[in-house]
Amino acid sequence: MIIKPMVRNNICLNSHPAGCALEVQRQIEYVKKNLKPEENTPKLALILGCSNGYGLASRIAAAFGYGAVTVGVSWEKAAEEKRTGTPGFYHNTIFDREASKAGLVSKTVDGDAFSDEIRSETVKAVREAAAEAKIPAKIDLVVYSLASPVRIDPKTGEQYRSVIKPTGQAFSGSGLNMMDGTIISVNVEPATEEETANTVKVMGGEDWELWMEAMDKEGLLSPETRSVAYSYIGPEHSWPVYKNGTIGKAKEDLERAARAISKKFPSWVSVNKALVTRSTAVIPVVQLYICCLFKVMKEMGLHEGCIEQITRLYKDRLYAAGEVPVDSEGRIRIDDWEMRDEVQKAAAEKMKAVTSENVFDITDIAGVKHDFLAAHGFDVEGVDYEKDISPVI
Ligand code: NAD
């Protein structure tokens, strides 16, 4: 079939296998050039949320940059004869294929990472992967990169939903419809206490702790095992909906979990740069900021995507010589370039000046739209989108 993007309300409903394959290969090539294994770099890495965005980059960097055996967990839909799979399905398939070609052992577990069943399946996968690679079944890096709107508590069976809302006061501001460039006004009512608590339940640190406990109980961790989970802080004008909103509360809980896990295994929250992934595309306030930010960072030669961010996280932070550099709160900051004064000042000026008329000139809406489509395998250079292709690979 001929596969063209089907986008509704900033959500892309399909994906292109050839474009997804090229994106994975591009990231592999990048880490091969920019990372090399050292004595302290991971030999066996577990990546939770391995199929897209930051998790996919973390897995590619561990495997192709450091030669690590990787076990990845994600929840994706496989392709069918007449329907494309999710982008993550293609990313995983291509990753495993490329890993196998390169002689790297990889196992991918598909299913609900919040469930105890998937934790048990993962334990099995880790043991099998280690046996196949003839290395001890000791995970030395756990990356927690899940982004999900829902979670079923494995103990109670109760389902929780996360929301992106301010806490306390309502928020009014400008947002962007990325697909057509119209500036829209965004009004969001504050979350109820229950909504905030539910968001913490879904996107907070509880599940990360459960993963570490489960792996520890099975003897798969050692005192040297390092773990990292990802967060975002961003500019002050987004704080009412982000840092001080429901999701920010969940990220505070992630920091609590990092401190708790660190009592046994060195663990960090890494604050990453704002990027276009499947998760951010649905937040209009963030979209407008990202379009302004990308323009500024590209002009200043500071722009990075997921793979550049994770390469810097591994090389200059987690596996740099000496202590891991952290901020006053103990967090790793690879949003440092985004948060530079000159970058923030220039982005804020653009945010003030932008209108539906000048958005294509003064912001990088074109680049952001490209990243959004590329996250689904579309608009990727080198792919013939007129070519008949089977969605099943
Ligand atoms: P993403 O949407 O690209 O990927 C999410 C991953 O989670 C996918 O692999 C998906 O399969 C997996 N997942 C979701 N629910 C699951 C479930 N129930 N079971 C198994 N797997 C499941 O997300 P992303 O943007 O890369 O975000 C990852 C983390 O990075 C999040 O914590 C996010 O807050 C953080 N972060 C993102 C940005 C950004 O701009 N995108 C910036 C800073 C930090």
Tab-separated table of C-alpha atoms and ligand atoms in Angstrom:
chain	number	residue	atom	x	y	z
A	1	MET	CA	0.000	0.000	0.000
A	2	ILE	CA	0.946	3.683	-0.393
A	3	ILE	CA	1.345	5.079	3.119
A	4	LYS	CA	0.714	8.800	3.687
A	5	PRO	CA	0.443	10.468	7.124
A	6	MET	CA	-3.022	10.517	8.679
A	7	VAL	CA	-2.987	13.353	11.240
A	8	ARG	CA	-6.000	14.273	13.412
A	9	ASN	CA	-5.790	16.852	16.242
A	10	ASN	CA	-1.982	16.744	16.285
A	11	ILE	CA	-2.044	12.975	16.611
A	12	CYS	CA	-0.600	10.909	13.781
A	13	LEU	CA	-2.599	7.711	13.406
A	14	ASN	CA	-0.229	5.713	11.208
A	15	SER	CA	3.445	5.331	10.460
A	16	HIS	CA	5.838	4.421	7.672
A	17	PRO	CA	8.137	1.402	8.099
A	18	ALA	CA	10.851	2.626	5.717
A	19	GLY	CA	11.029	6.065	7.376
A	20	CYS	CA	11.122	4.532	10.869
A	21	ALA	CA	13.956	2.245	9.714
A	22	LEU	CA	16.021	5.160	8.396
A	23	GLU	CA	15.517	7.122	11.621
A	24	VAL	CA	16.827	4.201	13.709
A	25	GLN	CA	19.775	3.776	11.352
A	26	ARG	CA	20.588	7.496	11.500
A	27	GLN	CA	20.747	7.317	15.314
A	28	ILE	CA	22.903	4.186	15.174
A	29	GLU	CA	25.388	5.920	12.875
A	30	TYR	CA	25.502	8.933	15.204
A	31	VAL	CA	26.394	6.954	18.343
A	32	LYS	CA	28.911	4.804	16.509
A	33	LYS	CA	30.804	8.020	15.724
A	34	ASN	CA	30.360	9.672	19.113
A	35	LEU	CA	30.596	6.989	21.825
A	36	LYS	CA	33.023	4.215	22.574
A	37	PRO	CA	32.975	1.507	25.226
A	38	GLU	CA	35.097	2.093	28.337
A	39	GLU	CA	35.654	-0.013	31.417
A	40	ASN	CA	32.772	1.594	33.326
A	41	THR	CA	30.219	1.805	30.490
A	42	PRO	CA	27.203	-0.555	30.624
A	43	LYS	CA	27.432	-4.163	29.484
A	44	LEU	CA	23.779	-5.007	30.171
A	45	ALA	CA	21.128	-2.292	30.047
A	46	LEU	CA	17.404	-2.418	30.757
A	47	ILE	CA	15.404	0.286	28.986
A	48	LEU	CA	11.816	0.858	30.096
A	49	GLY	CA	9.982	2.721	27.326
A	50	CYS	CA	12.492	1.644	24.665
A	51	SER	CA	10.530	2.157	21.459
A	52	ASN	CA	10.340	5.934	20.957
A	53	GLY	CA	11.836	9.285	21.887
A	54	TYR	CA	14.324	9.381	24.731
A	55	GLY	CA	14.026	5.675	25.557
A	56	LEU	CA	14.804	4.575	22.005
A	57	ALA	CA	17.843	6.877	21.906
A	58	SER	CA	18.987	5.517	25.307
A	59	ARG	CA	18.804	1.979	23.986
A	60	ILE	CA	20.561	2.745	20.703
A	61	ALA	CA	23.347	4.596	22.552
A	62	ALA	CA	23.873	1.746	25.056
A	63	ALA	CA	23.918	-0.923	22.350
A	64	PHE	CA	25.659	0.670	19.386
A	65	GLY	CA	27.717	3.203	21.363
A	66	TYR	CA	28.891	0.931	24.186
A	67	GLY	CA	28.252	-2.565	22.816
A	68	ALA	CA	25.805	-3.353	25.642
A	69	VAL	CA	23.339	-6.219	25.663
A	70	THR	CA	19.944	-4.500	25.865
A	71	VAL	CA	16.564	-5.595	27.120
A	72	GLY	CA	13.829	-3.155	26.139
A	73	VAL	CA	10.243	-2.920	27.340
A	74	SER	CA	7.480	-1.037	25.533
A	75	TRP	CA	3.868	-1.435	24.513
A	76	GLU	CA	3.265	-1.217	20.799
A	77	LYS	CA	0.870	-2.430	18.117
A	78	ALA	CA	2.232	-4.771	15.479
A	79	ALA	CA	1.556	-4.155	11.795
A	80	GLU	CA	-1.164	-6.068	9.977
A	81	GLU	CA	-1.704	-6.767	6.296
A	82	LYS	CA	-3.902	-3.682	5.880
A	83	ARG	CA	-2.825	-1.506	8.821
A	84	THR	CA	0.534	-0.043	9.751
A	85	GLY	CA	2.039	-0.827	13.136
A	86	THR	CA	2.808	1.940	15.622
A	87	PRO	CA	6.147	3.720	15.020
A	88	GLY	CA	7.520	2.055	18.137
A	89	PHE	CA	6.744	-1.357	16.670
A	90	TYR	CA	8.878	-0.542	13.626
A	91	HIS	CA	11.625	1.056	15.727
A	92	ASN	CA	11.865	-2.089	17.891
A	93	THR	CA	11.819	-4.429	14.909
A	94	ILE	CA	14.548	-2.484	13.111
A	95	PHE	CA	16.574	-2.086	16.301
A	96	ASP	CA	16.539	-5.843	16.947
A	97	ARG	CA	17.389	-6.579	13.323
A	98	GLU	CA	20.315	-4.137	13.266
A	99	ALA	CA	21.544	-5.345	16.678
A	100	SER	CA	21.518	-8.924	15.492
A	101	LYS	CA	23.441	-7.958	12.325
A	102	ALA	CA	26.039	-6.217	14.519
A	103	GLY	CA	26.344	-9.258	16.824
A	104	LEU	CA	24.678	-7.441	19.738
A	105	VAL	CA	22.251	-9.425	21.888
A	106	SER	CA	18.881	-7.688	22.336
A	107	LYS	CA	15.498	-8.782	23.683
A	108	THR	CA	12.345	-6.732	23.395
A	109	VAL	CA	9.409	-7.320	25.725
A	110	ASP	CA	6.031	-6.035	24.540
A	111	GLY	CA	3.219	-5.299	26.993
A	112	ASP	CA	2.098	-3.166	29.911
A	113	ALA	CA	5.247	-2.178	31.817
A	114	PHE	CA	3.115	-1.259	34.839
A	115	SER	CA	2.071	-4.904	35.273
A	116	ASP	CA	3.770	-7.616	37.332
A	117	GLU	CA	3.390	-10.053	34.412
A	118	ILE	CA	5.616	-7.910	32.198
A	119	ARG	CA	8.123	-7.537	35.049
A	120	SER	CA	8.321	-11.357	35.259
A	121	GLU	CA	8.678	-11.640	31.493
A	122	THR	CA	11.470	-9.068	31.633
A	123	VAL	CA	13.331	-11.034	34.319
A	124	LYS	CA	13.251	-14.029	31.975
A	125	ALA	CA	14.404	-11.902	29.037
A	126	VAL	CA	17.330	-10.467	31.038
A	127	ARG	CA	18.494	-13.961	32.051
A	128	GLU	CA	18.165	-15.252	28.490
A	129	ALA	CA	19.983	-12.261	27.016
A	130	ALA	CA	22.851	-12.588	29.508
A	131	ALA	CA	23.139	-16.329	28.851
A	132	GLU	CA	23.178	-15.772	25.103
A	133	ALA	CA	25.882	-13.111	25.424
A	134	LYS	CA	27.784	-15.251	27.970
A	135	ILE	CA	27.926	-12.445	30.532
A	136	PRO	CA	26.709	-12.381	34.168
A	137	ALA	CA	22.978	-11.629	34.528
A	138	LYS	CA	23.661	-8.294	36.271
A	139	ILE	CA	22.015	-5.184	34.863
A	140	ASP	CA	24.353	-2.215	35.129
A	141	LEU	CA	22.037	0.472	33.725
A	142	VAL	CA	18.271	0.862	34.146
A	143	VAL	CA	16.700	3.685	32.113
A	144	TYR	CA	13.156	4.637	33.080
A	145	SER	CA	11.587	6.467	30.103
A	146	LEU	CA	7.905	5.585	30.188
A	147	ALA	CA	5.401	8.263	29.151
A	148	SER	CA	1.821	7.109	29.497
A	149	PRO	CA	-1.627	8.612	30.031
A	150	VAL	CA	-2.871	5.634	32.090
A	151	ARG	CA	-1.631	3.142	34.647
A	152	ILE	CA	-3.274	0.163	36.286
A	153	ASP	CA	-1.959	-0.318	39.815
A	154	PRO	CA	-0.631	-3.899	39.846
A	155	LYS	CA	-1.609	-4.399	43.503
A	156	THR	CA	-5.201	-3.096	43.441
A	157	GLY	CA	-6.126	-3.385	39.760
A	158	GLU	CA	-7.379	0.211	39.913
A	159	GLN	CA	-6.878	2.365	36.792
A	160	TYR	CA	-5.440	5.900	37.068
A	161	ARG	CA	-5.353	8.611	34.373
A	162	SER	CA	-2.855	11.435	34.135
A	163	VAL	CA	-3.810	14.963	33.047
A	164	ILE	CA	-1.758	17.992	32.023
A	165	LYS	CA	-3.367	20.812	33.999
A	166	PRO	CA	-2.332	23.631	36.307
A	167	THR	CA	-2.802	23.194	40.033
A	168	GLY	CA	-4.458	25.934	42.083
A	169	GLN	CA	-5.313	28.494	39.394
A	170	ALA	CA	-6.645	28.276	35.852
A	171	PHE	CA	-4.138	28.938	33.053
A	172	SER	CA	-4.660	31.137	29.998
A	173	GLY	CA	-2.021	31.570	27.342
A	174	SER	CA	-1.175	31.075	23.696
A	175	GLY	CA	-0.707	27.771	21.969
A	176	LEU	CA	-0.045	26.606	18.463
A	177	ASN	CA	-1.742	24.277	16.068
A	178	MET	CA	1.433	22.850	14.616
A	179	MET	CA	-0.169	21.396	11.504
A	180	ASP	CA	-1.563	24.667	10.109
A	181	GLY	CA	0.373	27.324	12.050
A	182	THR	CA	-2.587	29.021	13.709
A	183	ILE	CA	-2.010	30.582	17.113
A	184	ILE	CA	-4.767	29.536	19.466
A	185	SER	CA	-5.692	30.677	22.926
A	186	VAL	CA	-5.423	27.993	25.531
A	187	ASN	CA	-7.512	28.022	28.692
A	188	VAL	CA	-7.104	25.190	31.132
A	189	GLU	CA	-9.036	24.820	34.364
A	190	PRO	CA	-7.023	23.743	37.422
A	191	ALA	CA	-6.845	20.068	38.270
A	192	THR	CA	-8.793	18.665	41.177
A	193	GLU	CA	-6.773	17.156	44.011
A	194	GLU	CA	-7.776	13.741	42.773
A	195	GLU	CA	-6.536	14.476	39.231
A	196	THR	CA	-3.195	15.654	40.624
A	197	ALA	CA	-2.849	12.541	42.790
A	198	ASN	CA	-3.765	10.341	39.808
A	199	THR	CA	-1.143	12.018	37.608
A	200	VAL	CA	1.482	11.362	40.291
A	201	LYS	CA	0.326	7.745	40.384
A	202	VAL	CA	0.822	7.390	36.605
A	203	MET	CA	3.907	9.523	35.900
A	204	GLY	CA	5.546	9.670	39.354
A	205	GLY	CA	8.257	7.426	40.741
A	206	GLU	CA	6.273	4.550	42.266
A	207	ASP	CA	6.527	2.323	39.212
A	208	TRP	CA	10.269	3.022	38.820
A	209	GLU	CA	10.737	1.878	42.429
A	210	LEU	CA	8.689	-1.267	41.767
A	211	TRP	CA	10.909	-2.100	38.796
A	212	MET	CA	14.091	-1.676	40.835
A	213	GLU	CA	12.676	-3.769	43.701
A	214	ALA	CA	11.566	-6.521	41.322
A	215	MET	CA	14.937	-6.714	39.550
A	216	ASP	CA	16.774	-6.589	42.899
A	217	LYS	CA	14.647	-9.402	44.334
A	218	GLU	CA	15.637	-11.585	41.394
A	219	GLY	CA	19.337	-10.861	42.028
A	220	LEU	CA	19.704	-8.972	38.740
A	221	LEU	CA	21.155	-5.774	40.233
A	222	SER	CA	24.460	-5.034	41.960
A	223	PRO	CA	25.590	-2.075	44.105
A	224	GLU	CA	27.153	-0.669	40.918
A	225	THR	CA	23.833	-0.679	39.017
A	226	ARG	CA	22.977	2.852	37.926
A	227	SER	CA	19.524	4.087	37.126
A	228	VAL	CA	18.157	7.215	35.506
A	229	ALA	CA	14.655	8.570	34.855
A	230	TYR	CA	13.801	11.562	32.674
A	231	SER	CA	12.198	14.857	33.572
A	232	TYR	CA	11.570	18.327	32.210
A	233	ILE	CA	11.521	21.771	33.823
A	234	GLY	CA	11.402	24.371	31.030
A	235	PRO	CA	10.950	28.146	31.047
A	236	GLU	CA	9.044	30.014	33.730
A	237	HIS	CA	6.086	30.964	31.526
A	238	SER	CA	5.260	27.248	31.094
A	239	TRP	CA	5.480	26.522	34.825
A	240	PRO	CA	1.755	27.052	35.557
A	241	VAL	CA	0.932	24.112	33.244
A	242	TYR	CA	4.140	22.137	33.540
A	243	LYS	CA	6.510	22.459	36.488
A	244	ASN	CA	3.882	23.706	38.944
A	245	GLY	CA	1.085	21.715	37.331
A	246	THR	CA	0.025	18.091	37.666
A	247	ILE	CA	2.915	16.711	35.620
A	248	GLY	CA	5.410	18.751	37.664
A	249	LYS	CA	4.028	17.156	40.823
A	250	ALA	CA	4.608	13.753	39.226
A	251	LYS	CA	8.185	14.762	38.345
A	252	GLU	CA	8.753	15.897	41.966
A	253	ASP	CA	7.721	12.396	42.972
A	254	LEU	CA	10.212	10.997	40.474
A	255	GLU	CA	12.932	12.956	42.312
A	256	ARG	CA	11.705	11.525	45.627
A	257	ALA	CA	11.970	8.043	44.089
A	258	ALA	CA	15.511	8.774	42.836
A	259	ARG	CA	16.570	9.644	46.387
A	260	ALA	CA	14.899	6.499	47.767
A	261	ILE	CA	16.381	4.160	45.141
A	262	SER	CA	19.803	5.807	45.582
A	263	LYS	CA	20.054	4.360	49.083
A	264	LYS	CA	20.839	1.061	47.326
A	265	PHE	CA	21.647	1.888	43.722
A	266	PRO	CA	23.064	5.196	42.440
A	267	SER	CA	20.097	6.835	40.686
A	268	TRP	CA	19.341	10.178	39.110
A	269	VAL	CA	16.628	12.200	37.519
A	270	SER	CA	17.992	13.704	34.327
A	271	VAL	CA	16.323	16.920	33.199
A	272	ASN	CA	16.269	16.795	29.406
A	273	LYS	CA	15.614	19.281	26.636
A	274	ALA	CA	12.135	19.894	25.198
A	275	LEU	CA	11.787	17.859	22.028
A	276	VAL	CA	9.107	16.769	19.644
A	277	THR	CA	8.099	13.230	20.509
A	278	ARG	CA	4.740	11.493	20.350
A	279	SER	CA	4.121	12.648	23.954
A	280	THR	CA	4.805	16.383	23.520
A	281	ALA	CA	2.844	16.793	20.287
A	282	VAL	CA	-0.430	16.972	22.186
A	283	ILE	CA	0.548	19.908	24.444
A	284	PRO	CA	-0.210	23.163	22.496
A	285	VAL	CA	1.546	25.532	24.934
A	286	VAL	CA	4.715	23.483	24.693
A	287	GLN	CA	4.402	23.327	20.889
A	288	LEU	CA	4.580	27.100	20.510
A	289	TYR	CA	7.572	27.347	22.830
A	290	ILE	CA	9.380	24.500	21.044
A	291	CYS	CA	8.921	26.223	17.643
A	292	CYS	CA	10.517	29.411	19.037
A	293	LEU	CA	13.203	27.513	20.958
A	294	PHE	CA	14.294	25.399	17.969
A	295	LYS	CA	14.689	28.490	15.787
A	296	VAL	CA	16.894	30.128	18.418
A	297	MET	CA	18.948	27.015	19.236
A	298	LYS	CA	19.515	26.206	15.553
A	299	GLU	CA	20.655	29.782	14.882
A	300	MET	CA	23.061	29.575	17.830
A	301	GLY	CA	24.352	26.146	16.748
A	302	LEU	CA	23.071	24.571	19.979
A	303	HIS	CA	20.217	22.428	18.699
A	304	GLU	CA	20.041	18.758	19.692
A	305	GLY	CA	17.633	15.872	19.133
A	306	CYS	CA	17.065	12.790	21.338
A	307	ILE	CA	20.210	10.975	20.251
A	308	GLU	CA	22.493	13.997	20.702
A	309	GLN	CA	20.986	14.592	24.171
A	310	ILE	CA	21.459	10.999	25.297
A	311	THR	CA	24.989	10.845	23.897
A	312	ARG	CA	25.845	13.880	26.033
A	313	LEU	CA	24.041	12.357	29.031
A	314	TYR	CA	26.155	9.201	28.820
A	315	LYS	CA	29.472	10.728	27.767
A	316	ASP	CA	29.583	13.922	29.835
A	317	ARG	CA	27.458	12.947	32.825
A	318	LEU	CA	26.713	9.282	33.669
A	319	TYR	CA	29.977	7.808	32.376
A	320	ALA	CA	32.280	10.814	32.590
A	321	ALA	CA	35.397	10.455	34.726
A	322	GLY	CA	34.828	11.230	38.426
A	323	GLU	CA	31.571	12.175	40.139
A	324	VAL	CA	28.414	12.550	38.037
A	325	PRO	CA	27.880	16.330	37.678
A	326	VAL	CA	24.535	17.394	39.194
A	327	ASP	CA	22.679	20.601	40.154
A	328	SER	CA	21.930	21.766	43.716
A	329	GLU	CA	18.969	19.355	43.852
A	330	GLY	CA	21.047	16.360	42.778
A	331	ARG	CA	19.575	16.303	39.249
A	332	ILE	CA	21.538	15.770	36.054
A	333	ARG	CA	20.981	18.730	33.708
A	334	ILE	CA	21.242	18.117	29.991
A	335	ASP	CA	18.718	20.912	29.471
A	336	ASP	CA	21.636	23.242	30.242
A	337	TRP	CA	21.905	24.550	26.676
A	338	GLU	CA	18.135	25.108	26.452
A	339	MET	CA	18.175	26.997	29.745
A	340	ARG	CA	21.093	29.322	28.897
A	341	ASP	CA	20.096	32.958	29.510
A	342	GLU	CA	20.677	34.069	25.928
A	343	VAL	CA	18.603	31.175	24.565
A	344	GLN	CA	15.723	31.804	26.956
A	345	LYS	CA	15.749	35.538	26.316
A	346	ALA	CA	15.641	35.120	22.541
A	347	ALA	CA	12.930	32.424	22.741
A	348	ALA	CA	10.807	34.614	25.051
A	349	GLU	CA	11.068	37.539	22.601
A	350	LYS	CA	9.840	35.320	19.794
A	351	MET	CA	6.965	34.032	21.941
A	352	LYS	CA	5.854	37.657	22.407
A	353	ALA	CA	6.182	38.583	18.739
A	354	VAL	CA	4.648	35.524	17.115
A	355	THR	CA	1.349	35.701	15.206
A	356	SER	CA	-0.431	33.329	12.829
A	357	GLU	CA	0.937	35.526	9.994
A	358	ASN	CA	4.656	35.445	10.894
A	359	VAL	CA	4.906	32.016	12.553
A	360	PHE	CA	6.544	30.418	9.495
A	361	ASP	CA	9.161	33.191	9.324
A	362	ILE	CA	10.197	33.812	12.904
A	363	THR	CA	9.853	30.314	14.386
A	364	ASP	CA	11.000	26.842	13.342
A	365	ILE	CA	7.497	25.471	12.861
A	366	ALA	CA	8.730	23.725	9.696
A	367	GLY	CA	11.467	21.902	11.631
A	368	VAL	CA	9.089	20.969	14.429
A	369	LYS	CA	6.529	19.630	11.969
A	370	HIS	CA	9.286	17.635	10.297
A	371	ASP	CA	10.361	16.113	13.646
A	372	PHE	CA	6.749	15.237	14.445
A	373	LEU	CA	6.264	13.498	11.086
A	374	ALA	CA	9.707	11.849	11.267
A	375	ALA	CA	8.799	10.390	14.687
A	376	HIS	CA	6.217	8.423	12.677
A	377	GLY	CA	8.535	7.630	9.752
A	378	PHE	CA	7.225	10.401	7.445
A	379	ASP	CA	9.076	13.275	5.764
A	380	VAL	CA	12.320	11.331	6.087
A	381	GLU	CA	14.903	12.056	3.404
A	382	GLY	CA	15.648	9.089	1.201
A	383	VAL	CA	12.215	7.443	1.468
A	384	ASP	CA	10.026	7.167	-1.634
A	385	TYR	CA	6.571	7.800	-0.205
A	386	GLU	CA	4.906	7.066	-3.584
A	387	LYS	CA	6.219	3.519	-3.512
A	388	ASP	CA	3.882	0.635	-2.788
A	389	ILE	CA	5.100	-0.977	0.442
A	390	SER	CA	3.834	-3.697	2.750
A	391	PRO	CA	3.188	-2.463	6.311
A	392	VAL	CA	4.305	-5.879	7.564
A	393	ILE	CA	8.087	-6.086	7.869
B	1	NAD	P1	7.564	8.776	24.032
B	1	NAD	O1	6.105	8.931	23.954
B	1	NAD	O2	8.380	9.091	22.815
B	1	NAD	O3	7.896	7.268	24.488
B	1	NAD	C1	7.223	6.666	25.556
B	1	NAD	C2	7.624	5.216	25.704
B	1	NAD	O4	6.860	4.645	26.776
B	1	NAD	C3	7.329	4.348	24.468
B	1	NAD	O5	8.381	3.422	24.311
B	1	NAD	C4	6.048	3.589	24.859
B	1	NAD	O6	5.885	2.317	24.226
B	1	NAD	C5	6.309	3.397	26.345
B	1	NAD	N1	5.090	3.134	27.120
B	1	NAD	C6	4.058	3.966	27.392
B	1	NAD	N2	3.141	3.325	28.159
B	1	NAD	C7	3.618	2.067	28.362
B	1	NAD	C8	3.142	0.944	29.079
B	1	NAD	N3	2.010	0.960	29.760
B	1	NAD	N4	3.889	-0.182	29.040
B	1	NAD	C9	5.061	-0.242	28.355
B	1	NAD	N5	5.562	0.805	27.700
B	1	NAD	C10	4.849	1.935	27.685
B	1	NAD	O7	8.060	9.623	25.285
B	1	NAD	P2	9.274	10.644	25.494
B	1	NAD	O8	8.849	11.993	25.067
B	1	NAD	O9	10.543	10.064	25.001
B	1	NAD	O10	9.298	10.698	27.095
B	1	NAD	C11	10.049	9.809	27.889
B	1	NAD	C12	10.381	10.473	29.207
B	1	NAD	O11	11.190	11.621	28.954
B	1	NAD	C13	9.151	10.968	29.981
B	1	NAD	O12	9.372	10.789	31.341
B	1	NAD	C14	9.131	12.456	29.654
B	1	NAD	O13	8.495	13.227	30.632
B	1	NAD	C15	10.625	12.737	29.607
B	1	NAD	N6	10.971	13.981	28.879
B	1	NAD	C16	10.461	14.240	27.648
B	1	NAD	C17	10.770	15.436	27.015
B	1	NAD	C18	10.231	15.766	25.655
B	1	NAD	O14	10.299	16.934	25.263
B	1	NAD	N7	9.729	14.811	24.933
B	1	NAD	C19	11.644	16.358	27.639
B	1	NAD	C20	12.188	16.037	28.875
B	1	NAD	C21	11.841	14.841	29.502
